XYZ file of C-alpha atoms in Angstrom:
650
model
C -25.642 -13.479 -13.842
C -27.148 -12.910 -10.647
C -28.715 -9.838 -10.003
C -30.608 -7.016 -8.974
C -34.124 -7.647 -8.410
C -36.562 -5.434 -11.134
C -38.964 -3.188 -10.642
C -38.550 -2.565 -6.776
C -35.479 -0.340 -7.712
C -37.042 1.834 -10.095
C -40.475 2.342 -8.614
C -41.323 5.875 -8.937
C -41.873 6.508 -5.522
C -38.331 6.278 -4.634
C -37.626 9.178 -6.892
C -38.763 11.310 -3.786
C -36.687 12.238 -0.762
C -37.818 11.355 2.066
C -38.851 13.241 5.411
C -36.716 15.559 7.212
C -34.497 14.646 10.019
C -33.952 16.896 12.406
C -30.667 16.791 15.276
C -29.464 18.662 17.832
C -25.661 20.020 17.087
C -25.554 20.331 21.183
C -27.441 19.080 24.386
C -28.391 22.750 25.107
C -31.831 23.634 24.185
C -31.207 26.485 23.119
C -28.322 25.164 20.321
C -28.846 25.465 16.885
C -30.869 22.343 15.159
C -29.526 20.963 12.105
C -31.801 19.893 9.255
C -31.039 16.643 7.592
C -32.879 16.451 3.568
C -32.794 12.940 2.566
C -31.236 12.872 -1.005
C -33.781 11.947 -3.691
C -34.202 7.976 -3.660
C -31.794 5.653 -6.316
C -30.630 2.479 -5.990
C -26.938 2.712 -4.700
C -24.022 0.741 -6.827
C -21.880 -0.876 -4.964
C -18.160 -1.601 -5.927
C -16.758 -4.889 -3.524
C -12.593 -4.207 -2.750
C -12.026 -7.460 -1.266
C -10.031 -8.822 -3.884
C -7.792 -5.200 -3.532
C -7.557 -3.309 -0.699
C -10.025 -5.937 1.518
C -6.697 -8.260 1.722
C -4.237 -5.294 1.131
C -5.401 -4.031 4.648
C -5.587 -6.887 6.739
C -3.380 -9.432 5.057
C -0.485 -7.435 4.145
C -1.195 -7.760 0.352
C -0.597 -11.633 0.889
C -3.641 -13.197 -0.927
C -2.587 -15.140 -3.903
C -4.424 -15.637 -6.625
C -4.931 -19.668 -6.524
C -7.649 -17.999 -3.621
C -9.393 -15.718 -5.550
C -10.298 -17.777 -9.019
C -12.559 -20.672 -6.789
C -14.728 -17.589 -6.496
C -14.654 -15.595 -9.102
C -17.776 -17.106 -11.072
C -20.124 -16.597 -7.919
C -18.408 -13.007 -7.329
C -19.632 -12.099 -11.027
C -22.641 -12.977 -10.727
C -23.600 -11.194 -7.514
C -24.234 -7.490 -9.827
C -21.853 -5.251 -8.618
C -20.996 -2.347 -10.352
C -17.190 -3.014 -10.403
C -14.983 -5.358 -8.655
C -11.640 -3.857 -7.357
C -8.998 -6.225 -8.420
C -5.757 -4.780 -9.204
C -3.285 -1.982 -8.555
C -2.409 -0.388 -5.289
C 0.081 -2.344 -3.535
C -0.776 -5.807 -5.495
C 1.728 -5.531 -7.677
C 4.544 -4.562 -5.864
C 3.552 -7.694 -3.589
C 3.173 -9.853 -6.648
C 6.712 -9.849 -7.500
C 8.214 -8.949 -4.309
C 6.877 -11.352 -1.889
C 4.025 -14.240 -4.092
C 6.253 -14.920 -6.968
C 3.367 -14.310 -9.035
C 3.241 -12.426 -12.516
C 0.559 -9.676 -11.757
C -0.148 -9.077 -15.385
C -0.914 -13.239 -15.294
C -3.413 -12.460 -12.627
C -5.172 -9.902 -14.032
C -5.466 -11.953 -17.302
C -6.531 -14.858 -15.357
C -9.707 -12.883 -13.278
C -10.370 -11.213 -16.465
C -11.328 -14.459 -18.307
C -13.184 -15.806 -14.854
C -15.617 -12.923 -14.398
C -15.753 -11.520 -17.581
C -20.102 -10.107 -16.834
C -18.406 -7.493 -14.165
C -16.671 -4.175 -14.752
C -12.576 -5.028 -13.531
C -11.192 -2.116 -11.239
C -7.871 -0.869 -10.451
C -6.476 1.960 -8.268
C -3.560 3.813 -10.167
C -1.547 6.479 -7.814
C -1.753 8.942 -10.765
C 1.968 9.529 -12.618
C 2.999 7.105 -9.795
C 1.182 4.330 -11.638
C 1.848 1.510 -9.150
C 4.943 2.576 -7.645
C 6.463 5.035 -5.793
C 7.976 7.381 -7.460
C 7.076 9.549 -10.916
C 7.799 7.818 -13.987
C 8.100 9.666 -17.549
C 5.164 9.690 -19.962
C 5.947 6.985 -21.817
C 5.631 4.778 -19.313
C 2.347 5.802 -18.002
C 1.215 6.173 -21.573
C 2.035 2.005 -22.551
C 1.368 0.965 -18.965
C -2.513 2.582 -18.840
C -2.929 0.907 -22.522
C -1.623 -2.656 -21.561
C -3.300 -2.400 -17.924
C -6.810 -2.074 -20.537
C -6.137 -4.510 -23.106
C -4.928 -7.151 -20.151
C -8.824 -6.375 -18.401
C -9.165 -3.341 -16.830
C -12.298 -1.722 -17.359
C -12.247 1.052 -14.442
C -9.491 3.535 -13.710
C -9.391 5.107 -9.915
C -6.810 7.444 -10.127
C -5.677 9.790 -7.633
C -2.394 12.021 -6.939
C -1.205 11.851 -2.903
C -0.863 15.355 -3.134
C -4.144 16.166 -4.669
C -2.406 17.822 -7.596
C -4.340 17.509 -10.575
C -0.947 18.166 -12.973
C -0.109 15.012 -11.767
C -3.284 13.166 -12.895
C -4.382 14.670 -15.499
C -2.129 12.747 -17.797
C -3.459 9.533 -16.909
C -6.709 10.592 -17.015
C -6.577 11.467 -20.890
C -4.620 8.257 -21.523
C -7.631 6.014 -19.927
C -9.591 8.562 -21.784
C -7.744 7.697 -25.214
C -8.268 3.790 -24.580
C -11.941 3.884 -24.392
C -12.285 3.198 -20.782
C -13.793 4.447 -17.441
C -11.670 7.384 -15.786
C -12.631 8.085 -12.105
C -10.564 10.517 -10.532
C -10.476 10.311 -7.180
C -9.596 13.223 -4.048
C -7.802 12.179 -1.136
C -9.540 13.057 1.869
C -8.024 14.051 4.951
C -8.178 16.595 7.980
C -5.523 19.697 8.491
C -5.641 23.133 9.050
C -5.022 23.674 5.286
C -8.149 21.207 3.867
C -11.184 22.275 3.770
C -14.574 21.749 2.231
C -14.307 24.275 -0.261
C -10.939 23.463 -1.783
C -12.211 19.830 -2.273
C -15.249 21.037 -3.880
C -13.049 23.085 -6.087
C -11.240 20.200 -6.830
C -14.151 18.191 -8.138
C -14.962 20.721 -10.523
C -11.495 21.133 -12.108
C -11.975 17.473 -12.363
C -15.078 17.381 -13.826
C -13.710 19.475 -16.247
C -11.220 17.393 -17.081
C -13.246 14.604 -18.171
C -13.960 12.302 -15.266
C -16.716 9.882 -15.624
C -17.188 9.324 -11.966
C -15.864 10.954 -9.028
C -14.220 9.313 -5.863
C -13.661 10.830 -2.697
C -11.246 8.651 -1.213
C -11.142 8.491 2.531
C -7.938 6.223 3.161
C -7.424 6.795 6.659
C -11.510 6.673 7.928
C -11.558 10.251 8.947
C -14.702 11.382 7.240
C -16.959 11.555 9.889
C -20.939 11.049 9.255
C -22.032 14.960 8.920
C -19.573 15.924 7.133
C -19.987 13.577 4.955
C -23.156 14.380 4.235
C -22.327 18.058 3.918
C -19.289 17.314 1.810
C -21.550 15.076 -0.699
C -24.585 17.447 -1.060
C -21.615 20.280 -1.885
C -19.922 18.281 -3.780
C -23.171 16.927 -5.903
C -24.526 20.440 -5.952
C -21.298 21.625 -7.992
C -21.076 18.777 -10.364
C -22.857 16.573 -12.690
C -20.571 13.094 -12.383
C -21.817 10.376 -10.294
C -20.063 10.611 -6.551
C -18.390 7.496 -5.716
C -16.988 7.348 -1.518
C -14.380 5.066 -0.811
C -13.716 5.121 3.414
C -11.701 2.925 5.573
C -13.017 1.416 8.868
C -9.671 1.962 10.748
C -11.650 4.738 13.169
C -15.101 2.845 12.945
C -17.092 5.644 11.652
C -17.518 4.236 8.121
C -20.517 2.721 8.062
C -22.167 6.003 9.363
C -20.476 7.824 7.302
C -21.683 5.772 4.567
C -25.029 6.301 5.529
C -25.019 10.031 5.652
C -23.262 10.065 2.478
C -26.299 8.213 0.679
C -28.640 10.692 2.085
C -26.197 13.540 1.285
C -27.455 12.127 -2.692
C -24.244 9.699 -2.908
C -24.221 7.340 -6.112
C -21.453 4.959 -5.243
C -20.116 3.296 -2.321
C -16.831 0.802 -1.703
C -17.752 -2.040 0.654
C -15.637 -5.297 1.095
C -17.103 -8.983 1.422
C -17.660 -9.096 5.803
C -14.828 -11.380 5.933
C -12.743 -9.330 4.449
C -14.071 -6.043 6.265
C -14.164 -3.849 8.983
C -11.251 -3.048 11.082
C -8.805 -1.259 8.332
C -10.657 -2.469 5.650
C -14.020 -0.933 4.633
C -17.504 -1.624 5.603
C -19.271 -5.224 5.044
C -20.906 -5.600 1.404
C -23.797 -7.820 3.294
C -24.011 -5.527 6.235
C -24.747 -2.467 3.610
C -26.888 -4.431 1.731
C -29.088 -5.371 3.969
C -29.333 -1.569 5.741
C -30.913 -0.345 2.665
C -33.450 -2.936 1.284
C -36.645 -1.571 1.552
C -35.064 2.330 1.104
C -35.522 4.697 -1.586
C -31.801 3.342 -2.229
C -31.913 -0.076 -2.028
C -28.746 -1.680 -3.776
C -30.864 -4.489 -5.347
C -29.082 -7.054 -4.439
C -29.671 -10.156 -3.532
C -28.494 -11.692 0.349
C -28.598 -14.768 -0.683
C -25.887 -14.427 -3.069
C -23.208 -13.577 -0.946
C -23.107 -16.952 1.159
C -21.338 -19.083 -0.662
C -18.526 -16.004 -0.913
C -19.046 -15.686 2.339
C -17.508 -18.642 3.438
C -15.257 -18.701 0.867
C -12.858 -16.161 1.982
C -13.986 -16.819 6.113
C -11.757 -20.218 4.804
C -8.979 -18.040 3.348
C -8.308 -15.443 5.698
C -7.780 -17.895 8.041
C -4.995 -19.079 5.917
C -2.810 -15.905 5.948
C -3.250 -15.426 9.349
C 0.541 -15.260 10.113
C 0.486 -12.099 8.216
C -2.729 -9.957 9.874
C -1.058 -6.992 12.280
C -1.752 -6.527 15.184
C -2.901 -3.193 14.293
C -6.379 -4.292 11.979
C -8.623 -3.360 14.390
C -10.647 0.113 15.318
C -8.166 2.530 16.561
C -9.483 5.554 17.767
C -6.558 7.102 18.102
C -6.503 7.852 14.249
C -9.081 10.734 14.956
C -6.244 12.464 16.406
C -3.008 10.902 14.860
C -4.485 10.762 11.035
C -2.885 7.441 9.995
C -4.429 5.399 7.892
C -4.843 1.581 8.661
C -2.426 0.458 5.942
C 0.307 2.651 6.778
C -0.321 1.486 10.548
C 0.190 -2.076 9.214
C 3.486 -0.943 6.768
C 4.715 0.920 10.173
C 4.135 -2.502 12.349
C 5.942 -4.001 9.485
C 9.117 -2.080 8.767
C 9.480 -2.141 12.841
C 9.945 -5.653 12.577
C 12.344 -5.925 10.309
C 14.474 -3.365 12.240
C 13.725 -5.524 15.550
C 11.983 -2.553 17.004
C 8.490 -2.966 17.147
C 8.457 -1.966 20.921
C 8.906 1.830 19.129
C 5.905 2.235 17.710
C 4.620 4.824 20.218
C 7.258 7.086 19.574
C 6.990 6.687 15.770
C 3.242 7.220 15.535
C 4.355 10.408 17.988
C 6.635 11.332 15.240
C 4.520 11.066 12.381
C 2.142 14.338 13.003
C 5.586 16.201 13.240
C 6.553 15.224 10.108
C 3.863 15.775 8.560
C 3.272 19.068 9.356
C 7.299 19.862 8.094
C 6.196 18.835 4.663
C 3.125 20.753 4.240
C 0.328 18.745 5.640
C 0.467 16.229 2.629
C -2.610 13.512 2.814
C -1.478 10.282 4.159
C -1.548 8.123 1.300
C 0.788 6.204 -1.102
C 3.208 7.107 -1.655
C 3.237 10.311 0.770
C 2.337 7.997 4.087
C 5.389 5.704 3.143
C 7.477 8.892 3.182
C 6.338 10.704 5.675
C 6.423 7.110 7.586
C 10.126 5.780 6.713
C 11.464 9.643 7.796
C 9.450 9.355 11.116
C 10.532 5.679 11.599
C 14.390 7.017 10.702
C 13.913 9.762 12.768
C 13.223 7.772 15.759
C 15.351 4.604 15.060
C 18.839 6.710 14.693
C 18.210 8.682 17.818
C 18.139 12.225 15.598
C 15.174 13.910 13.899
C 16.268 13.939 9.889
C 20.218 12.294 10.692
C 18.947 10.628 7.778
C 16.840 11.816 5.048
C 15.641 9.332 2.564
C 15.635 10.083 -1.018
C 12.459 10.445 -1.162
C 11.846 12.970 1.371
C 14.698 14.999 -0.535
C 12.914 14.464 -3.615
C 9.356 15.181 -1.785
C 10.906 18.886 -0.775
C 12.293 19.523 -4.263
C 8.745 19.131 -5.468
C 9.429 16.350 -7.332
C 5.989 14.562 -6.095
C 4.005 17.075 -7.218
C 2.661 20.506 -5.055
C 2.787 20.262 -0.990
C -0.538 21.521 -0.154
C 0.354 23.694 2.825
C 3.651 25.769 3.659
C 6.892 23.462 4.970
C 9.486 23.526 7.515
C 11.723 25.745 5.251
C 14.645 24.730 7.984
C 14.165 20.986 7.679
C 13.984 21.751 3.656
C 17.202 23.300 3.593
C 18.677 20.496 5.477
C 17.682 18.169 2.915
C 17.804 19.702 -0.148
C 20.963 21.532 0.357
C 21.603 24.420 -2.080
C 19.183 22.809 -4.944
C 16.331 24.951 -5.762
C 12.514 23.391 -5.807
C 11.228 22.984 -9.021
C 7.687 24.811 -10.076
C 6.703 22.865 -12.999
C 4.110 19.871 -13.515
C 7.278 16.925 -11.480
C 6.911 14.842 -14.785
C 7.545 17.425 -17.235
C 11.266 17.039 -16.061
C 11.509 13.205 -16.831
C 13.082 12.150 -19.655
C 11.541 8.939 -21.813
C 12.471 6.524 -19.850
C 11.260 2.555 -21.850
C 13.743 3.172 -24.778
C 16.942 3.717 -22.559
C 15.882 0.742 -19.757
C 15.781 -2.477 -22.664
C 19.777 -2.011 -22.510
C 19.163 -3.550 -18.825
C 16.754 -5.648 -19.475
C 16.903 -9.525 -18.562
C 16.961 -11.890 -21.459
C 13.906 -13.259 -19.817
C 12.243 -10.249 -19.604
C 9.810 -11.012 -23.054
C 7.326 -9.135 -23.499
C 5.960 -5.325 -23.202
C 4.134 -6.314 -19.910
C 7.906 -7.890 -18.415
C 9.577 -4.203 -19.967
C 6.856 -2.416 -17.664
C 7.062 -4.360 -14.501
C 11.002 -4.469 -14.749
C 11.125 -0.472 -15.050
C 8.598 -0.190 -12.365
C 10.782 -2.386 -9.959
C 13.691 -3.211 -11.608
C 15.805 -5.050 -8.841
C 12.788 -6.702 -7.540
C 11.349 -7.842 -11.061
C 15.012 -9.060 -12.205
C 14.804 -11.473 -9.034
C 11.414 -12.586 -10.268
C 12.276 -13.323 -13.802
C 15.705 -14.771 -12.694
C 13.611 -17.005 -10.845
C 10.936 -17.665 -13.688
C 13.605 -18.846 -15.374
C 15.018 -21.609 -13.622
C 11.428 -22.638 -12.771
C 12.191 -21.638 -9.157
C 9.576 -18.789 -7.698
C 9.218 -20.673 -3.561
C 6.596 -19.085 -2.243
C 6.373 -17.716 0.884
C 6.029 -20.309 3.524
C 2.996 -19.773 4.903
C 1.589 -21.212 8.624
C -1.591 -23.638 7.807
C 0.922 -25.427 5.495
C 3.962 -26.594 8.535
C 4.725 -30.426 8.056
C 3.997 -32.667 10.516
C 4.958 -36.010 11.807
C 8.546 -37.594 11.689
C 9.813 -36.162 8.431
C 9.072 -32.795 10.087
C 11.288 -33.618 13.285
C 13.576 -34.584 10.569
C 13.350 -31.165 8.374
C 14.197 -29.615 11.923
C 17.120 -31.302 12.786
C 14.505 -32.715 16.410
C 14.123 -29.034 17.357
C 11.646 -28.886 20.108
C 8.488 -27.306 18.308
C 6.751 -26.632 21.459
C 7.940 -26.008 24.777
C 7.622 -23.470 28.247
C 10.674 -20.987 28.735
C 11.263 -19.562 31.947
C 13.165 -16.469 32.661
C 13.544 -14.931 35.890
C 10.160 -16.460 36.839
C 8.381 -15.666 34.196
C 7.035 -18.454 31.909
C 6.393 -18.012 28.021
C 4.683 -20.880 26.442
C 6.438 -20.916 22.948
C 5.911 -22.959 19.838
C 7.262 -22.966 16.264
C 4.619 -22.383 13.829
C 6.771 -22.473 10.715
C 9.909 -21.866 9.138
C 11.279 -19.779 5.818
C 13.875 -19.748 3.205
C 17.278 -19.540 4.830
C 18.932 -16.324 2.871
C 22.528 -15.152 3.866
C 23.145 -17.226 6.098
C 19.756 -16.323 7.827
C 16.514 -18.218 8.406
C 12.957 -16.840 9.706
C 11.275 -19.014 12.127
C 7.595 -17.902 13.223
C 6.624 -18.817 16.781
C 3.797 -17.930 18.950
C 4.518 -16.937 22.010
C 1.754 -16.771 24.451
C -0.332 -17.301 21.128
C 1.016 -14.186 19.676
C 2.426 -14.799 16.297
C 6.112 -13.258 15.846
C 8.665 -13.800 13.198
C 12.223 -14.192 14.331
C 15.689 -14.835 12.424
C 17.940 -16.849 13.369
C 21.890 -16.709 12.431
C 23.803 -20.023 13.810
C 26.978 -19.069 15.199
C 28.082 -22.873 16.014
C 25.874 -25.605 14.846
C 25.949 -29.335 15.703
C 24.623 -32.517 13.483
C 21.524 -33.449 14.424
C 19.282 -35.946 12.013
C 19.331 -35.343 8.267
C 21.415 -31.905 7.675
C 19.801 -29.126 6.043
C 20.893 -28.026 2.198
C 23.669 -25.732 3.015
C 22.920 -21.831 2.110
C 23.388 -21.253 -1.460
C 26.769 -19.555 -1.870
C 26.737 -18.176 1.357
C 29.920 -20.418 1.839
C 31.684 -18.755 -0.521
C 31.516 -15.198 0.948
C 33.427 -13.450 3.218
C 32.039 -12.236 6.257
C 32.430 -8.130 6.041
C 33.683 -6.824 9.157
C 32.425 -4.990 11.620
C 32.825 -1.047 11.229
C 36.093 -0.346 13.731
C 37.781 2.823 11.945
C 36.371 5.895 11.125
C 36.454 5.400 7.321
C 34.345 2.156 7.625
C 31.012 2.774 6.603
C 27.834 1.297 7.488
C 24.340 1.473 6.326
C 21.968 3.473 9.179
C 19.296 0.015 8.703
C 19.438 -3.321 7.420
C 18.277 -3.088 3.671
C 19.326 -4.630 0.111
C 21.871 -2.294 -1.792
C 20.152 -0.403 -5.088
C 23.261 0.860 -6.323
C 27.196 1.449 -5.906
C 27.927 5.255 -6.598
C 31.555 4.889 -6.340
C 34.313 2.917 -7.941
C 37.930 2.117 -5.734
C 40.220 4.854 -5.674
C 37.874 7.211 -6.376
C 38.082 10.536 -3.785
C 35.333 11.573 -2.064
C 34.215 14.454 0.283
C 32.397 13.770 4.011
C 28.219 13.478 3.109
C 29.120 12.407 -0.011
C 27.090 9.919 -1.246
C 28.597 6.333 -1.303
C 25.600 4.158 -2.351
C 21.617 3.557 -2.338
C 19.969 1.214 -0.117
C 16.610 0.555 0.312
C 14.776 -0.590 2.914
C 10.884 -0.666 4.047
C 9.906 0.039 0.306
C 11.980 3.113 0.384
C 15.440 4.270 -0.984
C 18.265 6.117 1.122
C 21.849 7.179 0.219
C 24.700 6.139 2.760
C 27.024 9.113 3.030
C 30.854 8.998 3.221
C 31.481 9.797 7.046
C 35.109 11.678 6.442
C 37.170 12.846 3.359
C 38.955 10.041 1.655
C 39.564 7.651 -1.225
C 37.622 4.518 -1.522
C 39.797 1.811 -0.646
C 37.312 -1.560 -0.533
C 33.806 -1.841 -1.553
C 32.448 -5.217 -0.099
C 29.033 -4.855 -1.744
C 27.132 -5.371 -4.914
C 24.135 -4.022 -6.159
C 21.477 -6.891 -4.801
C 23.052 -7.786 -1.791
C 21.366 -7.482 1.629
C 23.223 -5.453 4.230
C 22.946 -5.126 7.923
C 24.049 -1.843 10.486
C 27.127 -3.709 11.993
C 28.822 -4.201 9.124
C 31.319 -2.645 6.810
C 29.885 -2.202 3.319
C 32.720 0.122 1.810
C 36.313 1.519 3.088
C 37.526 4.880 3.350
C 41.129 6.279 4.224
C-alpha cells in the first residue's frame, strides 16, 4: 500500500509550533493586532469524500458504482485515513434513480480496498433518510451497515440535538467500530462559539472517538476557524476532524487556519471532484503542507493516475452538474449550502419553474428564521427548502405545509435551536401540542410490523432495511430486480448515433436553429429517457445549455419504425381536469404515498384526502369543501400532475 513517507513526519522538530503571526483586525493603526500561535506540528490525516459527497455535490448523487471499482485499488493505496464511501444521499439515489443495490456497493468497495478505513455519514436517528425511525431499526441498520464494511461512523443530528444521536453513537459503540460525532456548523443569532464548544464536550462524554465539525454550507470563515479549533481542542481530548464545503470559496483558508488552530483531521475531495460545492482538492492540500510541521505524508505522485480517472468520469455525468456548482458568494449572506442549492435547482425543474429561484432563495432565510434558526442540513435544508419552494410556487406563504414541516414544529425532529414563529406553528400544527421528549422515544418498533408488507423479493435483512427506509421507492426496485429489468438512467455520452438512431427517433431533427420573434436558439437533442405515463424526457442544449424537457404527444403521426407503445398507459383513463368545486387536485406534480379515504366515506373541508410526495418530501392534499367521497382515480404509486382530478367530492 502506498504511503506516507517515514521519518520526515515524525521528526522531532515538528513537535514545536512555529513562529507567531501577527495581523491587523483593521487598516487603522491604531486597531487591535491579533496574534496567530501556530498549533504544535503533526502530520495531518486526511479523509478523501470523492466517492460521497465529491459526486453527491456536483453530480447530483449520479456516480454509479461500475466508476468507482477501476479505481479503487490505486485509491487504497494512496494512505488516507478513511475513504468516505457511503451514506448521505447515496442510498436514496441508489434505488431511486441507479437501480443499484447500495448494500451491493458497499460490499463490492469493501472487498476492492480492503487496506483503508470505509466511511459513512449517518444523519443520526435519521439513519439515511428523512425522517426518525424507531430503535430497532437504527439498532439492525448500524450492525449490518458494519458487518457489510463500514469501519467509520460520522454521525450528526440537523438539529444539533445530542438525544437524537446518542443512540447511534452507543450502537456503533456496541459493534466495535469508530464513532465520530459530528456538529453542524452554521451562522445565526442563536449559534455561537460557546454553545458548540459545549457541545463537543457533552460529546466527548458520550464516547466519541473523533470529533467532526461539519461545515455543510462553507460558512466557517478562516479566523474563526482557527478560534473555534483552538477552543474546541482546548476543551477536549478527541482528535478534531473539519469537514467544509467550497460553495463560498473560503475552504481552503479555512482549512489552513484550522491546522494551525491544532486541527487533526481534514475532508478534502480528489481535484476533479472538488471545489465549487464540493470540498477542497486532496492534491492541492497536499502539496500546501509538505515541508510543514504538518505535512500529510503523502505522496503526489500517487494521485495521478486517480486523477485522471475521475477527470474521465465526471465528464460522463455531465447532463446532471447544476448550474449552481460553482462559488457563490451569496451564501455568506443567504446560508445555503451547495447541495441544497443543487436539490432547489432540481425540484424547480420538475415543477417547470426554475426561472423562480430568486424568489425561493429570498424565501428561504424567512423560513428559516420561523422554525428556530435550524442548521441547513439534511434533512432540515430539504424542509425548510420544499416549504420555501411551496411557499413561493402556490402564490401563499404556508397555503401548504408539508408533513414534514408539521412534524418539524411538533418537535418530532428533535429540539429547534432558537424560538419559532409561534403564529406560523399554530397554523400548522393546529390544536396538537409539541412534544418534549427525546422524538424517538415516541416510535413504536417498527421491523416486526413492516415484513407483513414486504415484497416476496425482498430476501434478506439488508432488503427488510432498505424497504422500511423507502418503502415505495425500494418496492419499485425489487419489482424491478425481479423481472431482471433495473434501465438505468439514460445518460448523455451514451446517445446512439448513425441510421438506427434516426430510426429510434422516428427522423426527428436532432439539431437545428429556432427562431422566434427574431431571436435564434441553436437547439440540439442530446438524449432521450424512459417514456412513463404517457411522458418522455428529452435533454437538449440550447445555446449549449443542457435542459431536460418532457414531452406529452397530443396527436402523433407514423414516421419510420414506431416506438414500443407506453406500458399500460393505453389502458388508463385520462382523469379529468378539476371543473367543480369538489374535484381535487394535488398543489404539485408528485407520485401518490397513500389513499386516506375509501368511497363514500364523509369528510370535513382540510381534511386530509391523501399523501403525495414530491422533491423527496411528503404533503397531504386536503378536501377543499364538506362532502362524501364519490371517485378516487388514484392508487398508491401513481404519478399525479396539478391539472388533474385525483379524487371527487359532492
Amino acid at each position: 500500500m502506498a504511503t506516507r513517507r517515514p521519518s520526515r513526519t515524525r521528526a522531532p522538530k515538528k513537535r514545536t509550533a512555529g513562529p507567531a503571526v501577527r495581523t491587523s483586525k483593521t487598516r487603522a493603526k491604531s486597531g487591535p493586532e491579533l496574534t496567530i500561535q501556530p498549533a504544535v506540528g503533526k502530520p495531518l490525516l486526511i479523509t478523501d469524500v470523492a466517492l460521497r459527497d465529491g459526486h453527491q455535490s456536483l453530480l447530483a448523487t449520479r456516480m454509479r458504482t461500475e466508476d468507482m471499482l477501476p479505481i479503487a485499488q490505486k485509491l487504497d493505496a494512496v494512505g488516507y485515513w478513511s475513504l468516505e464511501v457511503w451514506g448521505g444521499a447515496t442510498f436514496d439515489t441508489c434505488l431511486r434513480f441507479l437501480k443499484e443495490d447500495p448494500w451491493e456497493r458497499l460490499r463490492a468497495l469493501r472487498a476492492a480496498m480492503p487496506n483503508t478505513k470505509l466511511q459513512m455519514l449517518l444523519r443520526g436517528q435519521n439513519l439515511v433518510g428523512y425522517r426518525h425511525y424507531a430503535d430497532d431499526v437504527l439498532e439492525r441498520f448500524i450492525e449490518r451497515s458494519a458487518a457489510n464494511g463500514i469501519d467509520v461512523f460520522r454521525i450528526f443530528d440537523a438539529l444539533n440535538d445530542i438525544r437524537n444521536v446518542e443512540r447511534s453513537m452507543r450502537e456503533v459503540k456496541a459493534c466495535g467500530k469508530h464513532v465520530e460525532a459530528a456538529i453542524s456548523y452554521t451562522v445565526s443569532p442563536v449559534h455561537s462559539v460557546d454553545r458548540f464548544v459545549d457541545m463537543a464536550k457533552k460529546l466527548e462524554d458520550l464516547g466519541t472517538d473523533t470529533l467532526c465539525i461539519k461545515d455543510m454550507a462553507g460558512l466557517l470563515a478562516p479566523l474563526d476557524a482557527y478560534h473555534l479549533i483552538r477552543r474546541i481542542k482546548a476543551a477536549v481530548k478527541v482528535p478534531i476532524h473539519l469537514h467544509s464545503h467550497y460553495t463560498s470559496g473560503m475552504a481552503s483558508m479555512t482549512s489552513l487556519m484550522a491546522i494551525l488552530g491544532g486541527l487533526d483531521m481534514l475532508d478534502t475531495s480528489i481535484s476533479p471532484l472538488a471545489g465549487g460545492t464540493s470540498h477542497p482538492a486532496t492534491e492541492t492540500m497536499v502539496a500546501s503542507l509538505r515541508n510543514t510541521p504538518y505535512d500529510t505524508g503523502l505522496d503526489l505522485a500517487s494521485f495521478l493516475p486517480i486523477t485522471e480517472h475521475f477527470r474521465t468520469v465526471r465528464r460522463k455525468y455531465r447532463q446532471f452538474e447544476s448550474e449552481f456548482t460553482g462559488v457563490d458568494a451569496e451564501i455568506l449572506t443567504s446560508q445555503i449550502p451547495g447541495g441544497m442549492l443543487s436539490n432547489l435547482a432540481a425540484q424547480l425543474t420538475e415543477q417547470n419553474a426554475l426561472d423562480r429561484m430568486k424568489e425561493v432563495l429570498d424565501e428561504v432565510p424567512r423560513v428559516r428564521k420561523e422554525m428556530g434558526y435550524p442548521p441547513l442540513v439534511t434533512p432540515t435544508s430539504q424542509i425548510v427548502g420544499t416549504q420555501a419552494t411551496l411557499n413561493v410556487l402556490t402564490g401563499e406563504r404556508y397555503k401548504v405545509i408539508t408533513t414534514e414541516t408539521k412534524n418539524y414544529f411538533l418537535g418530532l425532529y428533535g429540539r429547534a435551536p432558537g424560538p419559532v414563529d409561534h403564529d406560523i406553528m399554530a397554523r400548522a400544527i393546529g390544536d396538537d401540542q409539541p412534544i418534549k421528549t427525546r422524538p424517538a422515544d415516541r416510535l413504536e418498533p417498527e421491523l416486526e410490523a413492516i415484513r407483513k408488507d414486504l415484497p416476496a423479493s425482498a430476501a434478506t435483512m439488508e432488503d427488510q432495511l432498505s424497504f422500511t427506509l423507502f418503502p415505495a421507492i425500494a418496492r419499485d426496485f425489487f419489482e424491478a430486480r425481479e423481472k431482471g429489468d433495473l434501465a438505468l438512467e439514460p445518460l448523455e455520452s451514451f446517445l446512439p448515433s448513425g441510421p438506427a438512431a434516426a430510426t429510434e427517433l422516428h427522423l426527428a431533427p436532432a439539431e437545428f436553429n429556432v427562431t422566434v420573434h427574431g431571436e435564434t436558439y441553436h437547439v440540439k437533442v442530446s438524449g432521450s429517457g424512459r417514456k412513463v405515463d404517457g411522458r418522455k424526457p428529452y435533454y437538449i442544449r440550447v445555446n449549449d445549455k443542457l435542459e431536460e424537457v418532457s414531452l406529452e404527444p397530443i396527436q402523433e403521426i407514423l414516421a419510420g419504425v414506431p416506438e414500443a407503445p407506453d406500458a399500460g398507459t393505453s389502458a388508463k383513463r385520462k382523469r379529468p381536469r378539476p371543473s367543480k368545486p369538489g374535484d381535487v387536485a394535488p398543489p404539485m406534480p408528485g407520485r401518490v404515498v397513500k389513499v386516506l379515504v375509501a368511497i363514500n366515506a364523509m369528510v370535513k373541508a382540510g381534511a386530509p384526502l391523501l399523501i403525495i410526495e414530491a422533491m423527496k418530501m411528503e404533503s397531504q392534499v386536503p378536501a377543499p369543501i364538506d362532502g362524501k367521497v364519490t371517485a378516487i382515480l388514484v392508487a398508491e404509486g401513481d404519478n399525479v400532475k396539478t391539472d388533474e382530478t385525483v379524487i371527487q367530492l359532492e
